CSV table of C-alpha atoms in Angstrom, one decimal:
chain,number,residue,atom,x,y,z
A,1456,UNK,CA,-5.8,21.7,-3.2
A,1457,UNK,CA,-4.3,19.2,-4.9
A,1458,UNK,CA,-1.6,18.5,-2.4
A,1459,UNK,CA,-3.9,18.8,0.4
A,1460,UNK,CA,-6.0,15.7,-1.4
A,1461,UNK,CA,-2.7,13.3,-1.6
A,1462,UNK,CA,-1.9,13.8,2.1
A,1463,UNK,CA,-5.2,13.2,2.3
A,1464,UNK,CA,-5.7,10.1,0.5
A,1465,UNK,CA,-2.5,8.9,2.1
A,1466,UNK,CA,-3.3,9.5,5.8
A,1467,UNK,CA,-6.9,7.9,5.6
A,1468,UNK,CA,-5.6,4.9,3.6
A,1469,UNK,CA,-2.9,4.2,6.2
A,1470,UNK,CA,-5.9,5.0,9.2
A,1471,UNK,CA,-8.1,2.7,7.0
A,1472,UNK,CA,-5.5,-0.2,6.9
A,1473,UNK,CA,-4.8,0.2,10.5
A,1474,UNK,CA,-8.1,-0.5,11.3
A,1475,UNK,CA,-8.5,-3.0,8.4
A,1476,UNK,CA,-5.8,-5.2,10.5
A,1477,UNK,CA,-7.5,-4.2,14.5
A,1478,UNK,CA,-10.5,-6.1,12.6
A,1479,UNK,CA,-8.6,-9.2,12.0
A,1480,UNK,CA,-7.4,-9.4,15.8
A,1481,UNK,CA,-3.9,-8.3,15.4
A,1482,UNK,CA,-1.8,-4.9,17.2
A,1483,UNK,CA,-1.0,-2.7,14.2
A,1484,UNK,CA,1.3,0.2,15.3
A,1485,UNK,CA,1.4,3.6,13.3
A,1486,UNK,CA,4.8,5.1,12.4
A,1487,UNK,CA,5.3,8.7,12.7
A,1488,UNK,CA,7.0,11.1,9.8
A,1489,UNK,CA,6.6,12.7,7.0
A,1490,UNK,CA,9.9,10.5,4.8
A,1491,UNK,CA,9.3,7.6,5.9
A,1492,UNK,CA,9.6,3.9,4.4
A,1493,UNK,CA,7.6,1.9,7.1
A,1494,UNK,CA,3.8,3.4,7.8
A,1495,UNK,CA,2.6,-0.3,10.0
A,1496,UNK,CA,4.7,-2.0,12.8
A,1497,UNK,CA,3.0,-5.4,12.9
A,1498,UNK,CA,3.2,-7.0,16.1
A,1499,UNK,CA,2.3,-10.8,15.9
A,1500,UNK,CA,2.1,-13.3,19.0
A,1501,UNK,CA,4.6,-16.0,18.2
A,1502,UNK,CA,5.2,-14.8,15.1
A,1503,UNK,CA,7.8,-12.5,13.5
A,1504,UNK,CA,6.8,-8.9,13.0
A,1505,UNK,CA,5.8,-7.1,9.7
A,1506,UNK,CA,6.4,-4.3,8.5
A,1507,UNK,CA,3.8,-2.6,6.1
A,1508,UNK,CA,4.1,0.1,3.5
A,1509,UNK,CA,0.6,1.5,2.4
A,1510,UNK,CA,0.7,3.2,-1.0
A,1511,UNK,CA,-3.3,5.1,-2.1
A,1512,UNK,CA,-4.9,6.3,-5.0
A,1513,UNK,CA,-7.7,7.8,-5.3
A,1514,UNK,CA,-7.9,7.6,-9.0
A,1515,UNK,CA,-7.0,5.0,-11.6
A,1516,UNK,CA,-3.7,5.7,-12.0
A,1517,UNK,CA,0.0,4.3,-11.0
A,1518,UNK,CA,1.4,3.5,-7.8
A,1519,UNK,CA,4.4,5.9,-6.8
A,1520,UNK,CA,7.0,4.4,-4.2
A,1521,UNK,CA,9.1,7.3,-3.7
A,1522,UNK,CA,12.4,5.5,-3.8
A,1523,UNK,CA,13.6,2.4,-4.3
A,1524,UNK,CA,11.2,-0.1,-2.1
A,1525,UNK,CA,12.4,-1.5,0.7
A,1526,UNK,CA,12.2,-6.0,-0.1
A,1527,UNK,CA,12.4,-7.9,3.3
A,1528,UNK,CA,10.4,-11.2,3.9
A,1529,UNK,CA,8.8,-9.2,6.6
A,1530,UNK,CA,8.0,-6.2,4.4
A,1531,UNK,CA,4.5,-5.6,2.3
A,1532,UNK,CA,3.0,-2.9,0.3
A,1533,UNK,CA,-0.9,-2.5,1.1
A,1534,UNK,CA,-2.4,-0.8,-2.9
A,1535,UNK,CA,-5.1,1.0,-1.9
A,1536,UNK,CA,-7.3,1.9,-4.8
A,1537,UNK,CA,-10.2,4.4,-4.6
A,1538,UNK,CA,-11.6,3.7,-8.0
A,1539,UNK,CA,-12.1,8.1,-8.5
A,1540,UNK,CA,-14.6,7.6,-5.6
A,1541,UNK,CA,-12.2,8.8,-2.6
A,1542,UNK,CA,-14.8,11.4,-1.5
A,1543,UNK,CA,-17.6,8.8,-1.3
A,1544,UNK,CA,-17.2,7.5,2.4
A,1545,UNK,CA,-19.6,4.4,2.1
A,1546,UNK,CA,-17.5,2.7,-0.7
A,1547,UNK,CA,-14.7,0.9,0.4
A,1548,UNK,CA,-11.3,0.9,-1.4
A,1549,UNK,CA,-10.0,-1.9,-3.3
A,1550,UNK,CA,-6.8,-3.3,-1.3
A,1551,UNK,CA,-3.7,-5.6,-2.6
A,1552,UNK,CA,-1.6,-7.0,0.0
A,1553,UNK,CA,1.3,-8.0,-1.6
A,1554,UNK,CA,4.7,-9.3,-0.2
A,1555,UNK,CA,7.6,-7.2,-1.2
A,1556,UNK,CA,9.5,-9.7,-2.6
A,1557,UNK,CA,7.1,-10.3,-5.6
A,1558,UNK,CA,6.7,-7.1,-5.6
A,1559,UNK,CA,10.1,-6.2,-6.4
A,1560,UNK,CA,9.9,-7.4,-10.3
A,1561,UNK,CA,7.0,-5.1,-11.0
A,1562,UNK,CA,8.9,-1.8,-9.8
A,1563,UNK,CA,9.9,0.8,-12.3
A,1564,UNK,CA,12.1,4.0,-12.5
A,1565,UNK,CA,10.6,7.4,-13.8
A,1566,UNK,CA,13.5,8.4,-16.2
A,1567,UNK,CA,16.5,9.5,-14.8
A,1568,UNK,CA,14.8,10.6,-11.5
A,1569,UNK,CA,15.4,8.4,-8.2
A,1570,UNK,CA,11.2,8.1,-8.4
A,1571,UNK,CA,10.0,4.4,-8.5
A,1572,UNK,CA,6.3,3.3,-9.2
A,1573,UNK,CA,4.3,0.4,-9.5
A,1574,UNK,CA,1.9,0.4,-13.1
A,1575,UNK,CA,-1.7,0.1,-12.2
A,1576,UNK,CA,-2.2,-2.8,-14.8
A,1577,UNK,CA,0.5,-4.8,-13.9
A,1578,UNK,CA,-1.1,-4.9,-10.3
A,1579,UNK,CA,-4.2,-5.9,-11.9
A,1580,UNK,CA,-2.9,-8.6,-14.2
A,1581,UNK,CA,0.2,-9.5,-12.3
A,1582,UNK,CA,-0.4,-9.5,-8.5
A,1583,UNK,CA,-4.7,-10.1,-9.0
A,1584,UNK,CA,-4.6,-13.2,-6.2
A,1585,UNK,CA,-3.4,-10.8,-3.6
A,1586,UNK,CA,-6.4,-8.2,-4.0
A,1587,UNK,CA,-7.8,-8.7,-0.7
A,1588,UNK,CA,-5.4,-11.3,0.7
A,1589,UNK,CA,-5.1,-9.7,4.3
A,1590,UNK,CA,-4.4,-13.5,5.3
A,1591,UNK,CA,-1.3,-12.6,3.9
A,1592,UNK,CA,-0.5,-10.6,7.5
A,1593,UNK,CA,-2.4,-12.9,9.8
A,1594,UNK,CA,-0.5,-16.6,8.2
């Protein structure tokens, strides 16, 4: 059950920030996969295109990446955090929309394993002026 919860968690987060984004007036496109390092094409009129990574929890816990995160000017990571209340459907996550770049500092390896993650308290501390910064993907 527990695997069926993370994909989960992971496919509504990246439906929730799709729609999080139609809101805002711009053309979010969905990647398909399963391995994948891109979940949002972001199509912008007379702007450059994004590209958005969206990373969920629905607990308190760390961020895991997977590998080592893709840092482009065009590339951001959307933390999704459901605060342990993932199965309650009328309480919106908390969102950080951060650029990769600054990003980048905050990333750490589990051990020996390729594995990267992002700590939950560095987020909070670290990156709190882009907790709900959407204008982040609209600038």
């Amino acid at each position: 059950m527990a695997e069926q919860r993370g994909y989960n968690t992971n496919l509504a987060s990246e439906f929730h920030v799709m729609a999080t984004l139609a809101r805002l007036g711009l053309d979010p496109l969905l990647t398909l996969g399963n391995k994948k390092s891109v979940d949002i094409v972001l199509h912008r009129h007379g702007a450059p295109g994004l590209t958005v990574e969206v990373k969920a929890n629905a607990k308190k816990l760390d961020w895991i990446l997977g590998s080592r995160p893709l840092v482009a000017p065009t590339h951001f990571f959307v933390f999704l955090g459901y605060e342990g209340r993932f199965e309650e459907v009328t309480t919106m996550p908390r969102a950080w929309i951060v650029p990769s770049e600054r990003l980048e500092p905050l990333v750490e390896r589990a051990g020996t394993s390729r594995m990267h993650y992002v700590r939950r308290r560095r987020v909070l501390s670290e990156l709190s002026d882009c907790e709900g910064a959407w204008d982040q993907l609209t600038a």
